Coordinates of C-alpha atoms and ligand atoms in Angstrom, one line a residue:
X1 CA -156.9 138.4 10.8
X2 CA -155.1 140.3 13.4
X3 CA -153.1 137.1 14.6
X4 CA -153.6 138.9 18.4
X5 CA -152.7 142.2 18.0
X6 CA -153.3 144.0 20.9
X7 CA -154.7 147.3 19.5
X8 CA -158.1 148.8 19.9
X9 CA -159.1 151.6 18.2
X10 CA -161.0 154.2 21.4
X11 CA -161.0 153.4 24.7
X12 CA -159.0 154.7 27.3
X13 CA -156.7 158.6 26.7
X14 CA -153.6 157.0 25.2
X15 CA -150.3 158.2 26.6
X16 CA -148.0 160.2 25.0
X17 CA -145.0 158.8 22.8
X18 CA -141.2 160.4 22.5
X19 CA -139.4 160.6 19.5
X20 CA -135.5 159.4 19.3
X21 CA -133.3 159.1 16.6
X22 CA -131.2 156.0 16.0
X23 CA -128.0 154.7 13.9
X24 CA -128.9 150.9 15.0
X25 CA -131.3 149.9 17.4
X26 CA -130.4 146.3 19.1
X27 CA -132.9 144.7 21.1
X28 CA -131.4 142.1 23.6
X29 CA -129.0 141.5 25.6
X30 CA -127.3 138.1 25.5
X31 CA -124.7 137.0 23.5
X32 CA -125.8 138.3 20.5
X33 CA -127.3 141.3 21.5
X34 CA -123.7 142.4 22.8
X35 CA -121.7 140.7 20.2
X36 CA -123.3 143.0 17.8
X37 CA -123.4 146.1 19.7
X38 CA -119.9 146.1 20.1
X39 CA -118.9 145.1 16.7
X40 CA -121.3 148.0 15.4
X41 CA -118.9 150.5 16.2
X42 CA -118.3 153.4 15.4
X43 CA -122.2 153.5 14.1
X44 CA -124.2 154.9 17.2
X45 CA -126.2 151.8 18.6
X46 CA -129.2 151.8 21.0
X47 CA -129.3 148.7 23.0
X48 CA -132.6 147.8 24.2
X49 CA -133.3 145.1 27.1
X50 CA -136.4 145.0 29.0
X51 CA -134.2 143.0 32.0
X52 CA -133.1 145.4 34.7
X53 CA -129.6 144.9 34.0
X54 CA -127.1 143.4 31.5
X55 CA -126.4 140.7 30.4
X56 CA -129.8 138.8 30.0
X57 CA -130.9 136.3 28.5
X58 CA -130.2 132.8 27.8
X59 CA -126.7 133.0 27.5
X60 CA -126.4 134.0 30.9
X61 CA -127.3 130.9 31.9
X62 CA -125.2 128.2 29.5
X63 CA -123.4 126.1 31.7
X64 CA -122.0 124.0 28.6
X65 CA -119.4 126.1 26.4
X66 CA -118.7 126.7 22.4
X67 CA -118.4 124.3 20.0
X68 CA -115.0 125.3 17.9
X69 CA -112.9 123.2 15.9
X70 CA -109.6 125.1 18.0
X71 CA -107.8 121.6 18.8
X72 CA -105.1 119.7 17.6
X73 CA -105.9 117.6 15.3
X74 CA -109.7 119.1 15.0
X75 CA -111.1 120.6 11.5
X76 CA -113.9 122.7 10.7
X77 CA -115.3 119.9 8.6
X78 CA -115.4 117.2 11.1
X79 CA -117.5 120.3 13.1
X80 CA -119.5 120.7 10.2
X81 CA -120.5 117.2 9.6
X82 CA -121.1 116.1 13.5
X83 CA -123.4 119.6 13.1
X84 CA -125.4 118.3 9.6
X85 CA -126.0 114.8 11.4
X86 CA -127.2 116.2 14.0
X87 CA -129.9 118.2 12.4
X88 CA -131.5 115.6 10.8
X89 CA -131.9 116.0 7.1
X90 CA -132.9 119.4 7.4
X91 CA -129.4 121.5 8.6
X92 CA -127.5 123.6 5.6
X93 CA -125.2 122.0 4.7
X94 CA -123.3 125.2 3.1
X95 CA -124.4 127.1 6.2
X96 CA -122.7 124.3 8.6
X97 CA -119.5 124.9 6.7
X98 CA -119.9 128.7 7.0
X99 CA -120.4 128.5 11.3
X100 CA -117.7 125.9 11.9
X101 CA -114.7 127.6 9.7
X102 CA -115.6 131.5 10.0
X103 CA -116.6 130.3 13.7
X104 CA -113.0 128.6 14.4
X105 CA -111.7 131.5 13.3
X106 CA -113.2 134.5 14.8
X107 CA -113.3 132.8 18.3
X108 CA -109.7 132.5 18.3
X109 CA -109.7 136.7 17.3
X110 CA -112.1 137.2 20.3
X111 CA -109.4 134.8 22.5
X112 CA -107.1 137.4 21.4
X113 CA -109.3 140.4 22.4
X114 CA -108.9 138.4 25.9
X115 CA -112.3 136.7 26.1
X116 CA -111.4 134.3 29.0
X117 CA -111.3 130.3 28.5
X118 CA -110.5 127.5 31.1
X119 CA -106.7 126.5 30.1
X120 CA -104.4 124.1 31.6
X121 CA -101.5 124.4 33.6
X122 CA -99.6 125.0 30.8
X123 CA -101.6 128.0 29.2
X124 CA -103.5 125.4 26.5
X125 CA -107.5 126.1 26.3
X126 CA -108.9 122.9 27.6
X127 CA -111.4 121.3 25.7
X128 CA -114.2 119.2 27.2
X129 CA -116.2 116.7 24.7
X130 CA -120.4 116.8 24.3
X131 CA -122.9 114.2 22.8
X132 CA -122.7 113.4 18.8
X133 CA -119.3 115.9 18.8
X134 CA -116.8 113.5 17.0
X135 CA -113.9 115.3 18.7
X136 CA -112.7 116.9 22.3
X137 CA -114.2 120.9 21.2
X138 CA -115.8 122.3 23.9
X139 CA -114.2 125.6 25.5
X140 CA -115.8 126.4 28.8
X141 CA -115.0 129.1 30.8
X142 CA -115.2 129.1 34.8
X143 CA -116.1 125.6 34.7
X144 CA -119.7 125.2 34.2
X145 CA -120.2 129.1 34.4
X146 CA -119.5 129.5 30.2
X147 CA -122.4 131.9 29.6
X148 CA -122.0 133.8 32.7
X149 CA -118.6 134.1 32.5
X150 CA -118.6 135.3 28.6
X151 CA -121.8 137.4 28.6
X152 CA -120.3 139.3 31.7
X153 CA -117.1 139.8 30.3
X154 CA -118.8 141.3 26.9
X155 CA -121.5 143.4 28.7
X156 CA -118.6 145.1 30.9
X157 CA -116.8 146.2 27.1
X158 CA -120.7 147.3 26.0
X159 CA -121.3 149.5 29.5
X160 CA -117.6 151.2 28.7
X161 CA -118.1 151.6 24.5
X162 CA -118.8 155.2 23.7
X163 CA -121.2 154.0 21.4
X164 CA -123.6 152.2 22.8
X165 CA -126.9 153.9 24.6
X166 CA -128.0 151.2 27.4
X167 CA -131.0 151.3 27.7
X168 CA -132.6 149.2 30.5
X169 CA -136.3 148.0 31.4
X170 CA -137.2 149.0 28.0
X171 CA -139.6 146.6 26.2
X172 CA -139.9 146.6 22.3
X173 CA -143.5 146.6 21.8
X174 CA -143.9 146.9 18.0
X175 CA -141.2 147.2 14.8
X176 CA -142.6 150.2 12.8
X177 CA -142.8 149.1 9.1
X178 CA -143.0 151.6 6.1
X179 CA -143.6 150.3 2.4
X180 CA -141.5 146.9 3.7
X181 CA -138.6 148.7 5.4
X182 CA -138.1 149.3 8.9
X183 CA -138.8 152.8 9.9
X184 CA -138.2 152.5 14.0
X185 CA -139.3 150.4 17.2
X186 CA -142.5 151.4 19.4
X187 CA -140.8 150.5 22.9
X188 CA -142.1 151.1 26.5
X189 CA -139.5 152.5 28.9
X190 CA -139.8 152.0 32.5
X191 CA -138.4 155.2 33.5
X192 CA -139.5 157.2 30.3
X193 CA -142.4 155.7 29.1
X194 CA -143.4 155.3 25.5
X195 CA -140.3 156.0 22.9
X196 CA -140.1 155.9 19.0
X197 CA -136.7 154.9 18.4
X198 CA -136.5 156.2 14.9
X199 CA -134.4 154.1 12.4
X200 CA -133.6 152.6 9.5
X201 CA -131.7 149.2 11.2
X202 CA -133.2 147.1 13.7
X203 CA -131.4 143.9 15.2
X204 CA -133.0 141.0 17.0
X205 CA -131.4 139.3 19.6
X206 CA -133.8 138.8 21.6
X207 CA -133.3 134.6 22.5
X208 CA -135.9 132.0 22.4
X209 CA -139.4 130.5 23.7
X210 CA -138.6 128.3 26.3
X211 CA -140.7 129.8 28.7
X212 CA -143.9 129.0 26.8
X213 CA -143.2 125.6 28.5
X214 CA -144.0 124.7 31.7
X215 CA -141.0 123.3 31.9
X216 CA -137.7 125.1 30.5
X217 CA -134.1 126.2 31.4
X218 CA -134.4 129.5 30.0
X219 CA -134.8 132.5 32.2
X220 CA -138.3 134.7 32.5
X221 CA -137.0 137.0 29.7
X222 CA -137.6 134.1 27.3
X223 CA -141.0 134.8 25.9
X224 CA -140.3 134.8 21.9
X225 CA -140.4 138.6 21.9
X226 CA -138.5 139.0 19.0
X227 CA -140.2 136.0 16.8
X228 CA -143.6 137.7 18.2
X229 CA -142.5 141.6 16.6
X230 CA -141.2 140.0 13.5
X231 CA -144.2 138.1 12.5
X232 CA -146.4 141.4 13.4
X233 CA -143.7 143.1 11.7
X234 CA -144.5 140.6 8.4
X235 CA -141.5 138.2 8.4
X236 CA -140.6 134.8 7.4
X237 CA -140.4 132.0 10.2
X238 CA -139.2 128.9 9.7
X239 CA -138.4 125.6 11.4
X240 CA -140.6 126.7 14.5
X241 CA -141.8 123.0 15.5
X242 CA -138.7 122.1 16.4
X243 CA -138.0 122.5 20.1
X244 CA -135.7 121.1 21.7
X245 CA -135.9 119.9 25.0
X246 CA -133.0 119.1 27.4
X247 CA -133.1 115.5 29.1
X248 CA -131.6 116.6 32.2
X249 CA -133.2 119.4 34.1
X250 CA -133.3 119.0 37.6
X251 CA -136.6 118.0 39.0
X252 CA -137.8 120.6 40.8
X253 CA -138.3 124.3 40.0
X254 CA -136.6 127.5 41.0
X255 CA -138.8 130.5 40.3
X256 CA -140.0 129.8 37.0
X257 CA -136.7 128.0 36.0
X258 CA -135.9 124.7 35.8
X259 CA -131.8 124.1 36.7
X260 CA -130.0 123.0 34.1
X261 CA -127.7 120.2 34.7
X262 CA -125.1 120.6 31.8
X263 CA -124.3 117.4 29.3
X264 CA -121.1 117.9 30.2
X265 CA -121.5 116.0 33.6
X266 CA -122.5 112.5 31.1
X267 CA -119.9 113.2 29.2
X268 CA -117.5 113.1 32.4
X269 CA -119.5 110.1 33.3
X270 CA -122.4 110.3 34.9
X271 CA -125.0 108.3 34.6
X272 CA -129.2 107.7 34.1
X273 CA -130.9 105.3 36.5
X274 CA -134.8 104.4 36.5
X275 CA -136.7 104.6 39.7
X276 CA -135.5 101.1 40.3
X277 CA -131.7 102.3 40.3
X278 CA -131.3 100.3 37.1
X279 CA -129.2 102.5 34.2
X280 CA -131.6 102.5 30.8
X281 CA -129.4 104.1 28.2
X282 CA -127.4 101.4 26.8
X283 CA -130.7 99.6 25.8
X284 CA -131.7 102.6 23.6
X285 CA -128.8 103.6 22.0
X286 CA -125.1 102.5 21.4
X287 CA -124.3 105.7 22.9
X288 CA -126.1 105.4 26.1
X289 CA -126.0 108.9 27.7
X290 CA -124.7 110.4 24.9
X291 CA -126.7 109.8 22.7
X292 CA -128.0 112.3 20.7
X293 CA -130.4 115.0 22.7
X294 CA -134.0 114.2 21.6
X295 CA -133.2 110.5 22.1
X296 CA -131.8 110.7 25.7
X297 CA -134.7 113.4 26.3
X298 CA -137.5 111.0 25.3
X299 CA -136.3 107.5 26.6
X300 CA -136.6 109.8 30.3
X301 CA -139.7 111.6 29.3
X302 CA -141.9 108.3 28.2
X303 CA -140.5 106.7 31.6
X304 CA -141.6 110.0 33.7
X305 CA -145.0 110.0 31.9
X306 CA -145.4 105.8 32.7
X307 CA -144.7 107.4 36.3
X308 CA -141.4 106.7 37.2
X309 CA -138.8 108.8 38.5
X310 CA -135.5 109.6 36.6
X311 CA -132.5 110.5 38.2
X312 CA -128.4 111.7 37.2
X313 CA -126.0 109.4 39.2
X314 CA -123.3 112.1 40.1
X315 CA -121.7 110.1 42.8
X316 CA -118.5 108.8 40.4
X317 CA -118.1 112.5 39.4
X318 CA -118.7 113.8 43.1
X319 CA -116.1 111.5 44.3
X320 CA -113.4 112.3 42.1
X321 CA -113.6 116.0 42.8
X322 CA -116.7 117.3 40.4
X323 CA -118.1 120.0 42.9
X324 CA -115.0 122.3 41.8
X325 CA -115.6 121.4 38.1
X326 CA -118.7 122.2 37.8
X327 CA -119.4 124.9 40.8
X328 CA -122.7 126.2 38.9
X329 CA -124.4 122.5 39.8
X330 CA -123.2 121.9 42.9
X331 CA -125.2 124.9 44.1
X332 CA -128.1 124.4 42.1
X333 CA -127.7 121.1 44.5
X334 CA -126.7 122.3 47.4
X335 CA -129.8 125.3 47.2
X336 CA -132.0 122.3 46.5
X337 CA -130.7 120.5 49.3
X338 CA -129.6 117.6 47.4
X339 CA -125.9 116.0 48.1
X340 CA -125.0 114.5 44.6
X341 CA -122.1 112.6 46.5
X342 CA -124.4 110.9 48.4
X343 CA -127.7 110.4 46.7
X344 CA -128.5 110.6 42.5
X345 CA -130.4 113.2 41.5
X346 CA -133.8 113.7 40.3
X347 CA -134.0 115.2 36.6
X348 CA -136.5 115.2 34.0
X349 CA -136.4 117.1 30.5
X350 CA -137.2 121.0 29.8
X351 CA -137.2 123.2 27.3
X352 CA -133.9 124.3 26.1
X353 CA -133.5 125.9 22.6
X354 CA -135.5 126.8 19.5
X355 CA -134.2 125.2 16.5
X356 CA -136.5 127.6 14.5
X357 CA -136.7 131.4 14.4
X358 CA -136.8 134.4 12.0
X359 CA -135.5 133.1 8.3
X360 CA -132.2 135.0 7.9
X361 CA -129.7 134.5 5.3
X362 CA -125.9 134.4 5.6
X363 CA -125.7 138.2 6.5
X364 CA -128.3 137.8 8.9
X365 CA -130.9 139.8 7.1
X366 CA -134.4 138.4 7.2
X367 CA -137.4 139.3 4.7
X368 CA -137.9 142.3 6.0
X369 CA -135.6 145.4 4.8
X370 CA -133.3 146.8 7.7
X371 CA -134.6 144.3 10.1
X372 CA -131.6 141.8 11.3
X373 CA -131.7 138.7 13.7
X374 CA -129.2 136.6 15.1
X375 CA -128.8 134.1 18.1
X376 CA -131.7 131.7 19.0
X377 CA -134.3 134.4 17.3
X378 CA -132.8 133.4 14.0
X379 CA -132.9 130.6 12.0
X380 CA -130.1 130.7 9.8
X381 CA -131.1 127.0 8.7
X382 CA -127.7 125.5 10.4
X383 CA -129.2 123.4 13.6
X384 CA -132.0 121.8 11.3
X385 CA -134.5 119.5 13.4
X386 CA -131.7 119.3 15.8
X387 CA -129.2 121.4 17.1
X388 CA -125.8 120.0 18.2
X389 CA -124.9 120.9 21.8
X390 CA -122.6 123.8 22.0
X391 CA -123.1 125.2 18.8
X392 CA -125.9 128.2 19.7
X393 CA -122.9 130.5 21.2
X394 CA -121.0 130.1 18.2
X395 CA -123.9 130.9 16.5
X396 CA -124.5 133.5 18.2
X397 CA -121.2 135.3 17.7
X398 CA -120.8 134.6 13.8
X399 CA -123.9 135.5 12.9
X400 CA -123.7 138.7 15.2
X401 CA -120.7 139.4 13.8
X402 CA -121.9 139.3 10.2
X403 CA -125.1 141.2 11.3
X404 CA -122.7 143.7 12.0
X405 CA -120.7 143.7 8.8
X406 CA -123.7 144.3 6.9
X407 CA -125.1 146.9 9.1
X408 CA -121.5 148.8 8.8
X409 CA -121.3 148.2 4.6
X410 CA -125.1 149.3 4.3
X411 CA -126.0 152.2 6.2
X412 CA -130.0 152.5 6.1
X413 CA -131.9 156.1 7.0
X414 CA -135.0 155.6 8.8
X415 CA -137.8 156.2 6.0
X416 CA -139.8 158.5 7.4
X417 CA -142.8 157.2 9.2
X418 CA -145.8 159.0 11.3
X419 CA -145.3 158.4 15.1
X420 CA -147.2 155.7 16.0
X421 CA -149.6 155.8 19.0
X422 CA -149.1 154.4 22.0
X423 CA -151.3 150.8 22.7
X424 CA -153.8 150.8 24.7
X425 CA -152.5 147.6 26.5
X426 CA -153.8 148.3 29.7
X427 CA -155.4 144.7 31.7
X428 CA -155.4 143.3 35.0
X429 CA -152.1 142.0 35.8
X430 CA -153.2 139.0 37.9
X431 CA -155.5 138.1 34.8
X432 CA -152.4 138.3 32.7
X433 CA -150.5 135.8 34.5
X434 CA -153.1 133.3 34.8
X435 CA -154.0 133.3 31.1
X436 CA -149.7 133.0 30.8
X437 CA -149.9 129.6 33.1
X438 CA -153.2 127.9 31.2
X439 CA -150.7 128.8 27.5
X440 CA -147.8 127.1 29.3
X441 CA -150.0 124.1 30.1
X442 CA -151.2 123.7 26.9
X443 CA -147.8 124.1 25.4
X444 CA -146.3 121.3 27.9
X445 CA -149.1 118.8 27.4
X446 CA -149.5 119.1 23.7
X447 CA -146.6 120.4 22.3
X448 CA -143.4 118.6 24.1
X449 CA -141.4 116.0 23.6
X450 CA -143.9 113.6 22.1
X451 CA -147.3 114.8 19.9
X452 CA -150.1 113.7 18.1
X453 CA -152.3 115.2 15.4
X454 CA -155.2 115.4 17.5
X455 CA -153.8 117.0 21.0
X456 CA -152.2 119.9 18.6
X457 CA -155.5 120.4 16.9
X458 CA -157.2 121.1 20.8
X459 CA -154.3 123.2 21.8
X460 CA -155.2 125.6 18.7
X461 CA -158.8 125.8 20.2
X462 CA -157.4 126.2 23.5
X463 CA -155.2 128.6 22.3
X464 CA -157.8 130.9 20.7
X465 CA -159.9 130.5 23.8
X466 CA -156.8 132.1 25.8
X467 CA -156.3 134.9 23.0
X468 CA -160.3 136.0 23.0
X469 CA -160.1 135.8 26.9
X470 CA -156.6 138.0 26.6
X471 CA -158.5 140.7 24.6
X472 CA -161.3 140.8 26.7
X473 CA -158.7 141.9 29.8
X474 CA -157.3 144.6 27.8
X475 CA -159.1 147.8 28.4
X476 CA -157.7 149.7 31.8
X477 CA -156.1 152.5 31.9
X478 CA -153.6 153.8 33.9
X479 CA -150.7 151.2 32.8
X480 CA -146.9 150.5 35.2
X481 CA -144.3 149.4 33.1
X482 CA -144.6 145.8 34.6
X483 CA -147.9 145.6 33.1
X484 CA -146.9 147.0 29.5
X485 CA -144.2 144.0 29.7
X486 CA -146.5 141.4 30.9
X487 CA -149.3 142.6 28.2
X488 CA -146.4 142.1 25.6
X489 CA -145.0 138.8 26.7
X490 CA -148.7 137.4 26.8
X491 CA -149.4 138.8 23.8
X492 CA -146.3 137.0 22.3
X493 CA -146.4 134.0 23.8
X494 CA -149.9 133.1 22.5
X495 CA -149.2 134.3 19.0
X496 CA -145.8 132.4 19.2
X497 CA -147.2 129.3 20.6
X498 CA -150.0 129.2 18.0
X499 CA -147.5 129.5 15.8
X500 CA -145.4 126.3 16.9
X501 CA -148.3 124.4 17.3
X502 CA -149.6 125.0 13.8
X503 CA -146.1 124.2 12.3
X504 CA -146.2 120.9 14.5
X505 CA -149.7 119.9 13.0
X506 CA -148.5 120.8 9.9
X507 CA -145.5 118.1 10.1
X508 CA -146.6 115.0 9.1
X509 CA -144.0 113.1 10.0
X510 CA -141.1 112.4 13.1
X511 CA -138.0 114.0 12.6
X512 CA -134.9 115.3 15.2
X513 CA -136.6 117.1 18.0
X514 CA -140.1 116.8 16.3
X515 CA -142.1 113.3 17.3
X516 CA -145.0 112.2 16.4
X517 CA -147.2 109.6 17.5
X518 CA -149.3 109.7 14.6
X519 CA -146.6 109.9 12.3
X520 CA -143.7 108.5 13.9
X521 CA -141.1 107.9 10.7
X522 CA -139.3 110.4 8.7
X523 CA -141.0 111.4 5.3
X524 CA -139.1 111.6 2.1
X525 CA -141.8 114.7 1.4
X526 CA -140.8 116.6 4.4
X527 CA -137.3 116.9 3.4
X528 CA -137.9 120.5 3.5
X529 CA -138.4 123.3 5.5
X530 CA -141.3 124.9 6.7
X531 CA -141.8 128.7 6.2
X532 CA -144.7 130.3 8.0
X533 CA -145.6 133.9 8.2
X534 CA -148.6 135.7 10.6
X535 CA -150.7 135.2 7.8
X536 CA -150.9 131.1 8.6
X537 CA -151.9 131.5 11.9
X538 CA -154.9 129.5 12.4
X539 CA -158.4 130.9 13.9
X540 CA -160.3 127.4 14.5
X541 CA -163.8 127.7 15.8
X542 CA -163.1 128.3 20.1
X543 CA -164.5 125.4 22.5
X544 CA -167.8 126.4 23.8
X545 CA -167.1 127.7 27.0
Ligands
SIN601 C1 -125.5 121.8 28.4 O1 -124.6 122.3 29.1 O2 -125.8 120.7 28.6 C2 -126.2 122.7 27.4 C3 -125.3 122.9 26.2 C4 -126.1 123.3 25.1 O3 -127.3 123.4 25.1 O4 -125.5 123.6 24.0

């Protein structure tokens, strides 16, 4: 089966397609993405981002900081095992020793570089402390601005390194495969059009999925491109059912984000109140609000689905001077027109982070040759059914870093390939957009924070229906850049989200960020990880119409 390729064979005069050469071609621009193009040096690196300008991504957005074992006192194997409990069973333990010591280690050497941390008066980096961290390790960086702060710091070094080819608006449509190795990347270029970026080393840092979900706190950009062109491409995924969601989002949308409202604030003290003003979190867990993720995440989002309201009591934070430590949510608040000094504030959970990804191994290499991933694209096997807060920029900057390494040690000529053609892609983009909103319906009510057997199997019919319906919108000609994009993102979000929801079916059990109604323990059998590849995606019969 084609698993939703969008590629017909006549139809409409296909455009023309450029040829470039490339050392390295990186595709994304987060943490990751920029990590690794500047680490790449002095190999020639194309950095591809289909956002307008840099950075993008996720890590733009992180208002909570890194997780590094920096402190007094601290180790890398307290680090490590707060990180293995966390992931339920299923984190690496060798892997979890791997991010927390190399990660200690080559934060403090990008400290050095001048990568700017909040510090005290007296010069020391201050360090905040996050839910199931057994120690104060959180660095942040202009308060609750972390990501911002870091990603712009790091994509000002990228626009000034000689060796880096920015390349804007460009969307990575397909990764070019020759006899298992990667040959180039098919990408659309909003001011060049179609480009074969020739070469033998492609990187993935493309970020997660969260905006499959209705609900989420990642920005537009986060459509599992990369998971889509590596299962196309004919990698190994793993761990995909696991999604976690954060509990406190605010209630209310912005564009097609849902604010964040960092951890950090309940680990300052705020705290959760029902609609009746009543605070539920010591009854669930000894460690009330911070409590581990999934469990603070569902005790809000079974009361929200009962039909109550939720809401983050700021007010002892507000009125001991919290608007100038976190300046990020006070105008999130203030835009909302919500006084947190005054009035607790709605929240309910969203879509923050994907545990699972592309299978990579410590070097970052996944199952296909020349094809790297790191960030939230990969799944290096560390976060487990569960990832511990702070650790995905860590993450992001070992494994980039080690991406790197390899690329440097093992340089790779493009084998050669023919040029491929261009797609014909071309559909309505109104059409696009609805068929988008039905997948993230189906996604939210059937794949969230709680599922059952038989609401997974209807959201694989549903989700076939939306994938005949998508090829049947596919044949205009005549294509704008904005609707290459939006074919690609809708043609990776329903291969993506098929893909989670089969891994979820597949579960059989509860587990970290995975629950179950029909299957709500842990299973000694599912122990394991599951490895999936575009070959398991499932065609049920569709719905009659
Ligand atoms: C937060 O600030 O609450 C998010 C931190 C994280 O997801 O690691």
């Amino acid at each position: 089966m084609d698993g939703g390729v969008f590629r017909i064979g006549s139809g409409p005069q296909r455009p023309g397609v450029r040829v470039e050469e490339a050392e390295v071609v990186v595709i994304g621009s987060g943490m990751a993405g920029l990590v690794a193009s500047l680490s790449l040096a002095p190999r020639r690196v194309t950095l591809l981002t289909k956002t307008g300008d840099l950075p993008g991504g996720s890590s733009n957005w992180a208002q909570g900081g890194i997780a590094a074992a920096v402190g007094d006192g601290d180790s890398a194997g307290s680090h490590a095992a707060d990180t293995v409990a966390a992931g339920a069973g299923l984190t690496d333990p060798l892997v979890a020793e791997l991010l927390t010591r190399e990660g200690a280690q080559r934060l403090n050497a990008w400290i050095g570089r001048g990568l700017p941390f909040d510090r005290d008066g007296a010069g020391r980096i201050l360090l905040g402390r996050e839910a199931a961290h057994s120690a104060s390790r959180i660095l942040h960086a202009g308060g609750d601005a972390t990501g911002r702060t870091l990603t712009g710091w790091l994509a000002s070094r990228v626009r000034q390194a000689p060796h880096v080819d920015i390349r804007t608006g460009a969307f990575a449509w397909e990764l070019v495969v020759e006899q298992g190795r990667i040959a180039g990347v098919l990408a659309h270029h909003a001011d060049a059009g179609w480009v074969f970026h020739r070469t033998g080393t492609v990187l993935l840092a493309t970020g997660g999925i969260g905006q499959l979900y209705r609900h989420t706190t990642n920005p537009e950009e986060s459509t599992g491109d990369g998971l889509a062109l590596a299962a196309l491409a004919g990698a190994e995924l793993a761990d995909l059912e696991f999604v976690q969601f954060h509990p406190t989002a605010l209630a209310a949308e912005a564009g097609r984000r849902t604010p964040l409202l960092t951890e950090a604030l309940r680990g300052a003290g705020a705290h959760l109140l029902d609609g009746s003003g009543r605070r539920f979190m010591p009854d669930e867990h000894p460690d009330a609000e911070l409590a581990p993720r999934d469990v603070v995440a569902r005790a809000i989002g079974t009361r929200i689905a009962a039909g109550q309201r939720v809401f983050l009591d700021l007010r002892p934070i507000w009125v001991a001077g919290g608007a100038a430590k976190f300046p990020t949510v006070a105008a999130i608040l203030a835009e909302a027109g919500i006084d947190p000094a005054v009035q607790p504030v709605p929240v309910a959970p969203a879509a923050h982070y994907h545990m699972g990804g592309v299978v990579t191994d410590l070097d970052a290499r996944t199952s296909v040759q020349g094809l790297y991933a790191a960030g939230e694209v990969a799944c290096t096997g560390v976060h487990g059914a569960n990832r511990l807060a702070s650790n995905s920029l860590l993450e992001a900057i070992v494994f980039a870093e080690r991406a790197a390494a390899s690329i440097l040690a093992h340089p790779a000529p493009a084998p050669y390939a023919p040029v491929p053609q261009a797609p014909a892609v071309a559909a309505d983009g109104t059409g696009l957009a609805g068929l988008a909103d039905a997948a993230r319906t189906v996604m939210a009510r059937t794949a969230g924070l709680v599922r059952d057997g038989a609401g997974l199997s209807r959201a694989l019919m549903d989700l076939a229906d939306l994938q005949h319906r998508a090829d049947r919108l596919r044949r205009m000609a005549g294509l704008a850049a904005g609707d290459v994009r939006a074919a690609g993102e809708l043609r990776n979000r329903l291969l993506i989200s098929r893909l989670v929801v089969q891994a979820a079916l597949g579960r059989t059990e509860s587990r970290g960020a995975h629950a179950r109604t029909d299957w709500p323990q842990p299973r000694p059998e599912w122990l394991r990880r599951q490895v999936l590849t575009l070959a398991d995606v499932a065609t049920p019969e569709l719905v009659p119409a």
